Amino acid sequence: MTNQEKIALLEETLEIDEGTLTEDTLLEDVDEYDSMAKLSLIVMMDDEFAVKLTGDMIKGFQTVGDILAVMEKA
Amino acid sequence: MNTLIDLTGKHILVIGASSGIGKQTAITLSSAGAKLTLVARTEANLIATLHELEGKGHAYCAADISELSGIEETVKQIIHKNGSLDGMVYAAGISMSMPLQMFKPEKLQSLFDVNFFAFVESVRQITKKGRYNPGMRIVGISSIASLKGDKTHLGYSASKAAMDAAVRCIAKEVAGKDICINTVAPGMTATGMLSRFTDNIGSNSESMKELKSRQYLGVIQPEAVAKTIAFLLSPAAEYITGITLPVDGGMTTC
Ligand SMILES: NC(=O)c1ccc[n+]([C@@H]2O[C@H](COP(=O)([O-])OP(=O)(O)OC[C@H]3O[C@@H](n4cnc5c(N)ncnc54)[C@H](OP(=O)(O)O)[C@@H]3O)[C@@H](O)[C@H]2O)c1
């Protein structure tokens, strides 16, 4: 999956308009990135990449790029 | 032995007996004299439960109850080995929290397979002629979530509400066979399921704080739910059928 495709999947998961996110976007600047969105992220990562996100991993994410880095098949 | 709840010699099937409320229920029922058959997927944990039971004659059968077509064979084997049933406790259940947009049909299906379809199929199989003794009692573990709504709980809440609704209907159908069926609806109970749920939403999150304030008698211990189930399985509850009994630390009053 290319970075472009991963970003599109992330935008869909977080219900954010297409083309809003880049690798450098700071998550604290994304209004939609709330507790519900984090739950959606957990489910998407498990479904699509068989990656089990932990609370600590989520706390460690600062940019969109940090999330993209774990969007690889486990 | 407690004379109000005396289950001496009663053969009771506990599905979901390898941990949490089901495990504690098996232990409590054995202390009231019941002869138990334990079912869950994890054999090692079933054996661990077996070691904690009082009395003799207990058995276990490792099975994945979500394989609905296998339930009939499991029930037949249990009855062949340990005799027809005087009761069943359906404590198997899974929790799944996610926003509506993530709840794809296959997710809902796998949740309902364990929480609802396997419950109904188990009840269907044990209420066939020759598989139960007169006076059989069935208790399903629902949840207070069946009566309350919350974000991310649509699947879990709906599966438990389905159980409660099914029980109201089945009670009328099986009354003529001298069988009673009810559900208990626990609030937050101290088991592995609650720890996983708390980890998921955060122990200091607003939702957790709100849940705790609504359950003002505090987090329930599995023994308290087990004792309520023991009561519903006992002759003391002979006129109770088709109901959902909350064991919820006050949550329904909020
Ligand atoms: N804890 C709470 O706060 C709470 C509140 C309200 C209602 N409840 C309900 O209480 C019931 C018991 O939950 P618990 O808190 O005791 O959780 P738990 O410790 O996770 O126990 C769940 C039980 O279900 C069994 N199970 C799950 N999937 C199964 C399958 N496919 N086939 C056979 N057995 C299966 C598990 O055994 P294996 O994994 O070995 O198969 C285990 O014995 C559930 O129905 C739950 O929804 C719990």
Tab-separated table of C-alpha atoms and ligand atoms in Angstrom:
chain	number	residue	atom	x	y	z
A	1	MET	CA	0.000	0.000	0.000
A	2	THR	CA	1.438	3.415	-0.929
A	3	ASN	CA	1.587	6.285	1.560
A	4	GLN	CA	-1.099	8.021	-0.499
A	5	GLU	CA	-3.421	5.013	-0.105
A	6	LYS	CA	-2.679	4.793	3.619
A	7	ILE	CA	-3.538	8.469	4.081
A	8	ALA	CA	-6.800	7.952	2.176
A	9	LEU	CA	-7.667	5.007	4.443
A	10	LEU	CA	-6.865	7.078	7.521
A	11	GLU	CA	-9.059	9.935	6.278
A	12	GLU	CA	-11.891	7.513	5.694
A	13	THR	CA	-11.474	5.946	9.144
A	14	LEU	CA	-11.347	9.290	10.924
A	15	GLU	CA	-14.193	10.652	8.737
A	16	ILE	CA	-12.064	13.559	7.532
A	17	ASP	CA	-12.381	15.201	4.080
A	18	GLU	CA	-10.160	13.671	1.398
A	19	GLY	CA	-6.872	15.505	0.863
A	20	THR	CA	-6.823	17.066	4.373
A	21	LEU	CA	-3.963	15.064	5.884
A	22	THR	CA	-0.276	14.940	5.022
A	23	GLU	CA	2.537	12.949	6.644
A	24	ASP	CA	3.547	16.013	8.667
A	25	THR	CA	0.085	16.900	9.991
A	26	LEU	CA	0.177	17.177	13.776
A	27	LEU	CA	-2.565	15.020	15.307
A	28	GLU	CA	-3.262	17.636	17.979
A	29	ASP	CA	-4.334	19.967	15.162
A	30	VAL	CA	-6.921	17.469	13.858
A	31	ASP	CA	-10.274	18.190	15.567
A	32	GLU	CA	-11.715	14.859	14.448
A	33	TYR	CA	-8.938	12.877	16.209
A	34	ASP	CA	-10.911	12.282	19.441
A	35	SER	CA	-11.514	9.209	21.627
A	36	MET	CA	-14.098	7.764	19.199
A	37	ALA	CA	-11.695	8.232	16.286
A	38	LYS	CA	-8.985	6.417	18.257
A	39	LEU	CA	-11.347	3.473	18.753
A	40	SER	CA	-12.013	3.452	15.000
A	41	LEU	CA	-8.258	3.526	14.395
A	42	ILE	CA	-7.770	0.477	16.656
A	43	VAL	CA	-10.410	-1.475	14.705
A	44	MET	CA	-9.086	-0.425	11.282
A	45	MET	CA	-5.478	-1.347	12.164
A	46	ASP	CA	-6.600	-4.770	13.364
A	47	ASP	CA	-8.864	-5.411	10.351
A	48	GLU	CA	-6.537	-4.146	7.629
A	49	PHE	CA	-3.033	-4.828	9.008
A	50	ALA	CA	-3.553	-7.320	11.883
A	51	VAL	CA	-1.793	-4.757	14.095
A	52	LYS	CA	-3.037	-4.565	17.719
A	53	LEU	CA	-2.619	-0.965	18.833
A	54	THR	CA	-2.012	-0.466	22.551
A	55	GLY	CA	-2.892	2.608	24.600
A	56	ASP	CA	0.807	3.433	24.859
A	57	MET	CA	1.292	3.246	21.086
A	58	ILE	CA	-1.646	5.622	20.579
A	59	LYS	CA	-0.287	8.047	23.189
A	60	GLY	CA	3.051	8.005	21.310
A	61	PHE	CA	1.522	9.125	17.968
A	62	GLN	CA	2.232	12.799	17.296
A	63	THR	CA	1.997	13.122	13.515
A	64	VAL	CA	0.071	11.338	10.766
A	65	GLY	CA	3.474	9.942	9.698
A	66	ASP	CA	3.781	8.128	13.053
A	67	ILE	CA	0.544	6.279	12.291
A	68	LEU	CA	1.568	5.535	8.686
A	69	ALA	CA	4.759	3.928	10.016
A	70	VAL	CA	2.761	1.178	11.772
A	71	MET	CA	0.357	0.657	8.851
A	72	GLU	CA	2.206	-2.453	7.692
A	73	LYS	CA	0.983	-6.050	7.844
A	74	ALA	CA	2.028	-7.541	11.198
B	1	MET	CA	-25.328	-26.139	53.506
B	2	ASN	CA	-27.694	-23.283	52.786
B	3	THR	CA	-31.251	-24.666	52.992
B	4	LEU	CA	-32.857	-21.840	51.010
B	5	ILE	CA	-30.676	-22.641	48.006
B	6	ASP	CA	-30.213	-26.412	47.996
B	7	LEU	CA	-29.221	-27.840	44.605
B	8	THR	CA	-28.098	-31.248	45.862
B	9	GLY	CA	-27.645	-33.691	42.978
B	10	LYS	CA	-28.943	-31.259	40.350
B	11	HIS	CA	-27.082	-31.533	37.048
B	12	ILE	CA	-26.347	-28.027	35.820
B	13	LEU	CA	-24.565	-27.081	32.612
B	14	VAL	CA	-22.492	-23.893	32.804
B	15	ILE	CA	-21.455	-22.547	29.411
B	16	GLY	CA	-18.623	-20.008	29.730
B	17	ALA	CA	-17.266	-21.599	32.931
B	18	SER	CA	-13.568	-21.029	32.254
B	19	SER	CA	-13.366	-17.516	33.710
B	20	GLY	CA	-15.161	-14.582	35.319
B	21	ILE	CA	-18.814	-14.814	36.275
B	22	GLY	CA	-19.294	-18.297	34.757
B	23	LYS	CA	-16.379	-19.727	36.706
B	24	GLN	CA	-17.584	-18.185	39.973
B	25	THR	CA	-21.122	-19.399	39.272
B	26	ALA	CA	-19.856	-22.970	38.863
B	27	ILE	CA	-18.010	-22.719	42.195
B	28	THR	CA	-21.054	-21.249	43.983
B	29	LEU	CA	-23.437	-23.857	42.519
B	30	SER	CA	-21.102	-26.687	43.547
B	31	SER	CA	-21.129	-25.345	47.108
B	32	ALA	CA	-24.940	-25.629	46.998
B	33	GLY	CA	-24.594	-29.323	46.063
B	34	ALA	CA	-24.980	-29.213	42.266
B	35	LYS	CA	-23.249	-31.613	39.877
B	36	LEU	CA	-21.770	-29.521	37.084
B	37	THR	CA	-20.740	-29.838	33.480
B	38	LEU	CA	-18.483	-26.989	32.394
B	39	VAL	CA	-18.151	-25.724	28.820
B	40	ALA	CA	-15.825	-23.116	27.219
B	41	ARG	CA	-13.036	-23.131	24.632
B	42	THR	CA	-9.967	-23.122	26.905
B	43	GLU	CA	-9.489	-26.623	28.313
B	44	ALA	CA	-6.736	-25.645	30.770
B	45	ASN	CA	-8.995	-23.030	32.370
B	46	LEU	CA	-11.921	-25.471	32.549
B	47	ILE	CA	-9.688	-27.927	34.405
B	48	ALA	CA	-8.641	-25.095	36.748
B	49	THR	CA	-12.330	-24.360	37.464
B	50	LEU	CA	-12.982	-28.073	37.995
B	51	HIS	CA	-10.278	-28.142	40.688
B	52	GLU	CA	-12.063	-25.388	42.601
B	53	LEU	CA	-15.443	-27.143	42.707
B	54	GLU	CA	-16.830	-28.773	45.827
B	55	GLY	CA	-18.280	-32.294	45.680
B	56	LYS	CA	-17.873	-35.047	43.104
B	57	GLY	CA	-19.185	-36.092	39.699
B	58	HIS	CA	-18.389	-32.884	37.810
B	59	ALA	CA	-17.291	-32.954	34.178
B	60	TYR	CA	-16.153	-30.600	31.456
B	61	CYS	CA	-16.321	-30.411	27.686
B	62	ALA	CA	-14.115	-28.010	25.719
B	63	ALA	CA	-16.110	-26.536	22.837
B	64	ASP	CA	-16.378	-23.392	20.756
B	65	ILE	CA	-20.018	-22.463	21.162
B	66	SER	CA	-19.903	-20.053	18.203
B	67	GLU	CA	-19.814	-23.162	15.957
B	68	LEU	CA	-23.590	-23.316	16.068
B	69	SER	CA	-23.910	-26.588	14.156
B	70	GLY	CA	-21.767	-28.360	16.791
B	71	ILE	CA	-23.954	-27.469	19.767
B	72	GLU	CA	-26.337	-30.419	19.340
B	73	GLU	CA	-23.486	-32.946	19.445
B	74	THR	CA	-21.940	-31.238	22.503
B	75	VAL	CA	-25.277	-31.342	24.350
B	76	LYS	CA	-25.830	-35.010	23.407
B	77	GLN	CA	-22.350	-35.977	24.674
B	78	ILE	CA	-22.846	-34.115	27.953
B	79	ILE	CA	-26.180	-35.788	28.606
B	80	HIS	CA	-24.839	-39.199	27.632
B	81	LYS	CA	-21.949	-38.773	30.081
B	82	ASN	CA	-23.607	-37.013	33.023
B	83	GLY	CA	-27.378	-37.472	32.596
B	84	SER	CA	-30.243	-35.163	31.675
B	85	LEU	CA	-30.211	-31.573	32.859
B	86	ASP	CA	-31.824	-29.755	35.771
B	87	GLY	CA	-30.414	-26.422	34.737
B	88	MET	CA	-28.244	-24.377	32.429
B	89	VAL	CA	-26.356	-21.126	32.949
B	90	TYR	CA	-25.327	-19.381	29.756
B	91	ALA	CA	-22.362	-17.211	30.791
B	92	ALA	CA	-20.442	-17.238	27.512
B	93	GLY	CA	-20.171	-13.788	26.043
B	94	ILE	CA	-17.863	-11.365	24.315
B	95	SER	CA	-17.738	-7.601	24.416
B	96	MET	CA	-17.021	-5.470	21.364
B	97	SER	CA	-16.868	-1.673	21.476
B	98	MET	CA	-16.505	0.319	18.298
B	99	PRO	CA	-18.168	3.253	16.545
B	100	LEU	CA	-21.083	2.583	14.184
B	101	GLN	CA	-18.955	3.169	11.069
B	102	MET	CA	-16.608	0.313	12.036
B	103	PHE	CA	-19.434	-2.138	12.783
B	104	LYS	CA	-19.346	-4.067	9.502
B	105	PRO	CA	-21.883	-6.901	9.174
B	106	GLU	CA	-19.273	-9.617	9.839
B	107	LYS	CA	-18.381	-7.979	13.165
B	108	LEU	CA	-22.004	-7.881	14.258
B	109	GLN	CA	-22.395	-11.488	13.089
B	110	SER	CA	-19.456	-12.776	15.161
B	111	LEU	CA	-20.713	-10.903	18.236
B	112	PHE	CA	-24.249	-12.222	17.858
B	113	ASP	CA	-22.961	-15.772	17.194
B	114	VAL	CA	-21.639	-16.011	20.765
B	115	ASN	CA	-23.929	-13.640	22.671
B	116	PHE	CA	-27.236	-14.514	21.051
B	117	PHE	CA	-27.405	-17.268	18.409
B	118	ALA	CA	-25.445	-19.802	20.496
B	119	PHE	CA	-27.607	-18.963	23.519
B	120	VAL	CA	-30.841	-19.682	21.627
B	121	GLU	CA	-29.379	-22.809	20.005
B	122	SER	CA	-28.236	-24.140	23.409
B	123	VAL	CA	-31.694	-23.514	24.867
B	124	ARG	CA	-33.292	-25.177	21.823
B	125	GLN	CA	-31.126	-28.266	22.200
B	126	ILE	CA	-31.522	-28.778	25.955
B	127	THR	CA	-35.292	-28.337	25.882
B	128	LYS	CA	-35.774	-31.330	23.555
B	129	LYS	CA	-37.599	-34.312	25.017
B	130	GLY	CA	-35.390	-36.629	27.092
B	131	ARG	CA	-32.650	-34.043	27.623
B	132	TYR	CA	-34.071	-32.311	30.725
B	133	ASN	CA	-35.719	-33.199	34.006
B	134	PRO	CA	-39.023	-31.637	35.099
B	135	GLY	CA	-38.454	-28.301	36.825
B	136	MET	CA	-35.405	-27.385	34.732
B	137	ARG	CA	-34.246	-23.777	35.174
B	138	ILE	CA	-32.281	-21.770	32.623
B	139	VAL	CA	-30.438	-18.526	33.363
B	140	GLY	CA	-28.746	-16.444	30.691
B	141	ILE	CA	-26.324	-13.659	31.543
B	142	SER	CA	-27.468	-10.546	29.782
B	143	SER	CA	-26.191	-7.097	30.791
B	144	ILE	CA	-27.482	-3.802	32.018
B	145	ALA	CA	-26.245	-2.605	28.604
B	146	SER	CA	-29.453	-4.131	27.193
B	147	LEU	CA	-31.440	-1.393	28.927
B	148	LYS	CA	-29.008	1.487	28.534
B	149	GLY	CA	-27.533	3.155	25.471
B	150	ASP	CA	-23.971	4.307	25.012
B	151	LYS	CA	-21.577	5.274	22.213
B	152	THR	CA	-19.733	2.297	20.649
B	153	HIS	CA	-21.994	-0.277	22.374
B	154	LEU	CA	-24.582	-0.853	19.680
B	155	GLY	CA	-23.607	-4.469	18.981
B	156	TYR	CA	-23.147	-5.575	22.573
B	157	SER	CA	-26.296	-3.807	23.816
B	158	ALA	CA	-28.383	-5.151	20.953
B	159	SER	CA	-27.133	-8.727	21.481
B	160	LYS	CA	-28.080	-8.578	25.167
B	161	ALA	CA	-31.470	-6.960	24.438
B	162	ALA	CA	-32.068	-9.797	21.956
B	163	MET	CA	-31.386	-12.330	24.728
B	164	ASP	CA	-33.843	-10.626	27.076
B	165	ALA	CA	-36.537	-10.428	24.406
B	166	ALA	CA	-36.022	-14.077	23.432
B	167	VAL	CA	-36.333	-15.167	27.059
B	168	ARG	CA	-39.680	-13.381	27.452
B	169	CYS	CA	-41.019	-15.388	24.495
B	170	ILE	CA	-39.358	-18.734	25.281
B	171	ALA	CA	-40.674	-18.598	28.880
B	172	LYS	CA	-44.232	-18.859	27.569
B	173	GLU	CA	-43.367	-21.691	25.183
B	174	VAL	CA	-41.577	-23.879	27.732
B	175	ALA	CA	-43.874	-23.278	30.712
B	176	GLY	CA	-45.892	-26.338	29.671
B	177	LYS	CA	-42.721	-28.447	29.961
B	178	ASP	CA	-42.256	-27.233	33.565
B	179	ILE	CA	-39.193	-25.177	32.572
B	180	CYS	CA	-38.434	-21.620	33.746
B	181	ILE	CA	-36.041	-19.296	31.937
B	182	ASN	CA	-34.722	-15.879	32.968
B	183	THR	CA	-31.770	-13.568	32.460
B	184	VAL	CA	-29.718	-11.636	34.979
B	185	ALA	CA	-28.384	-8.264	33.892
B	186	PRO	CA	-25.179	-7.392	35.716
B	187	GLY	CA	-23.674	-3.925	35.821
B	188	MET	CA	-19.866	-3.559	35.820
B	189	THR	CA	-18.504	-6.733	37.391
B	190	ALA	CA	-14.867	-7.350	38.354
B	191	THR	CA	-13.751	-9.847	35.664
B	192	GLY	CA	-11.275	-9.975	32.779
B	193	MET	CA	-13.980	-8.575	30.494
B	194	LEU	CA	-14.243	-5.429	32.609
B	195	SER	CA	-10.438	-4.949	32.705
B	196	ARG	CA	-10.259	-5.266	28.905
B	197	PHE	CA	-13.150	-2.806	28.525
B	198	THR	CA	-11.527	-0.357	30.964
B	199	ASP	CA	-8.186	-0.598	29.130
B	200	ASN	CA	-10.012	0.133	25.905
B	201	ILE	CA	-11.893	3.252	26.988
B	202	GLY	CA	-9.330	4.390	29.624
B	203	SER	CA	-9.745	3.962	33.377
B	204	ASN	CA	-9.792	7.741	33.906
B	205	SER	CA	-11.909	8.550	30.853
B	206	GLU	CA	-15.092	10.585	31.160
B	207	SER	CA	-17.221	7.557	30.130
B	208	MET	CA	-15.658	5.410	32.867
B	209	LYS	CA	-16.175	8.104	35.503
B	210	GLU	CA	-19.786	8.487	34.407
B	211	LEU	CA	-20.393	4.714	34.499
B	212	LYS	CA	-18.908	4.490	37.987
B	213	SER	CA	-21.037	7.357	39.274
B	214	ARG	CA	-24.190	5.693	37.894
B	215	GLN	CA	-23.307	2.364	39.531
B	216	TYR	CA	-23.299	3.968	42.973
B	217	LEU	CA	-23.051	0.738	45.015
B	218	GLY	CA	-19.658	0.122	43.402
B	219	VAL	CA	-18.160	-2.477	41.075
B	220	ILE	CA	-19.928	-5.830	41.554
B	221	GLN	CA	-18.017	-8.915	42.637
B	222	PRO	CA	-18.676	-12.069	40.552
B	223	GLU	CA	-19.907	-13.861	43.735
B	224	ALA	CA	-22.866	-11.474	43.954
B	225	VAL	CA	-23.990	-12.333	40.416
B	226	ALA	CA	-23.341	-16.038	41.070
B	227	LYS	CA	-25.572	-16.004	44.165
B	228	THR	CA	-28.400	-14.360	42.232
B	229	ILE	CA	-28.077	-17.048	39.556
B	230	ALA	CA	-28.089	-19.760	42.247
B	231	PHE	CA	-31.332	-18.276	43.594
B	232	LEU	CA	-32.963	-18.324	40.137
B	233	LEU	CA	-31.952	-21.987	39.726
B	234	SER	CA	-33.374	-22.943	43.110
B	235	PRO	CA	-36.912	-23.965	44.096
B	236	ALA	CA	-37.160	-20.599	45.927
B	237	ALA	CA	-37.621	-18.949	42.509
B	238	GLU	CA	-40.355	-21.311	41.296
B	239	TYR	CA	-42.766	-18.572	40.164
B	240	ILE	CA	-40.165	-16.446	38.382
B	241	THR	CA	-39.965	-16.822	34.617
B	242	GLY	CA	-39.405	-14.659	31.537
B	243	ILE	CA	-37.782	-11.814	33.451
B	244	THR	CA	-34.520	-9.886	33.322
B	245	LEU	CA	-33.197	-9.313	36.824
B	246	PRO	CA	-30.724	-6.442	37.134
B	247	VAL	CA	-27.767	-6.970	39.490
B	248	ASP	CA	-26.415	-3.546	38.808
B	249	GLY	CA	-25.385	-1.637	41.903
B	250	GLY	CA	-28.223	0.848	41.338
B	251	MET	CA	-27.469	1.673	37.702
B	252	THR	CA	-31.064	1.294	36.458
B	253	THR	CA	-32.244	3.912	38.944
B	254	CYS	CA	-30.014	6.573	37.340
C	1	LIG	N1	-17.887	-8.227	33.517
C	1	LIG	C1	-18.869	-7.385	33.360
C	1	LIG	O1	-18.765	-6.198	33.731
C	1	LIG	C2	-20.177	-7.840	32.753
C	1	LIG	C3	-21.293	-6.991	32.887
C	1	LIG	C4	-22.503	-7.387	32.340
C	1	LIG	C5	-22.616	-8.611	31.684
C	1	LIG	N2	-21.511	-9.424	31.568
C	1	LIG	C6	-21.704	-10.693	30.865
C	1	LIG	O2	-21.338	-11.763	31.705
C	1	LIG	C7	-20.938	-12.890	30.899
C	1	LIG	C8	-19.615	-13.406	31.445
C	1	LIG	O3	-18.637	-12.407	31.238
C	1	LIG	P1	-17.333	-12.229	32.163
C	1	LIG	O4	-17.309	-10.818	32.607
C	1	LIG	O5	-17.298	-13.315	33.148
C	1	LIG	O6	-16.208	-12.349	31.033
C	1	LIG	P2	-15.055	-13.420	30.777
C	1	LIG	O7	-14.265	-13.637	32.034
C	1	LIG	O8	-14.387	-12.939	29.561
C	1	LIG	O9	-15.840	-14.779	30.491
C	1	LIG	C9	-16.415	-15.088	29.250
C	1	LIG	C10	-16.625	-16.570	29.174
C	1	LIG	O10	-17.217	-16.885	27.912
C	1	LIG	C11	-16.485	-17.929	27.307
C	1	LIG	N3	-16.566	-17.851	25.855
C	1	LIG	C12	-16.346	-16.778	25.062
C	1	LIG	N4	-16.459	-17.110	23.775
C	1	LIG	C13	-16.763	-18.435	23.736
C	1	LIG	C14	-16.983	-19.372	22.696
C	1	LIG	N5	-16.926	-19.005	21.406
C	1	LIG	N6	-17.267	-20.658	23.027
C	1	LIG	C15	-17.314	-21.042	24.324
C	1	LIG	N7	-17.117	-20.201	25.358
C	1	LIG	C16	-16.839	-18.910	25.067
C	1	LIG	C17	-15.048	-17.728	27.804
C	1	LIG	O11	-14.297	-18.915	27.738
C	1	LIG	P3	-13.138	-19.252	26.671
C	1	LIG	O12	-12.450	-17.979	26.329
C	1	LIG	O13	-12.286	-20.249	27.409
C	1	LIG	O14	-13.861	-19.865	25.530
C	1	LIG	C18	-15.323	-17.371	29.269
C	1	LIG	O15	-15.515	-18.533	30.032
C	1	LIG	C19	-20.862	-12.366	29.459
C	1	LIG	O16	-22.017	-12.744	28.764
C	1	LIG	C20	-20.827	-10.862	29.636
C	1	LIG	O17	-21.358	-10.213	28.514
C	1	LIG	C21	-20.297	-9.066	32.103
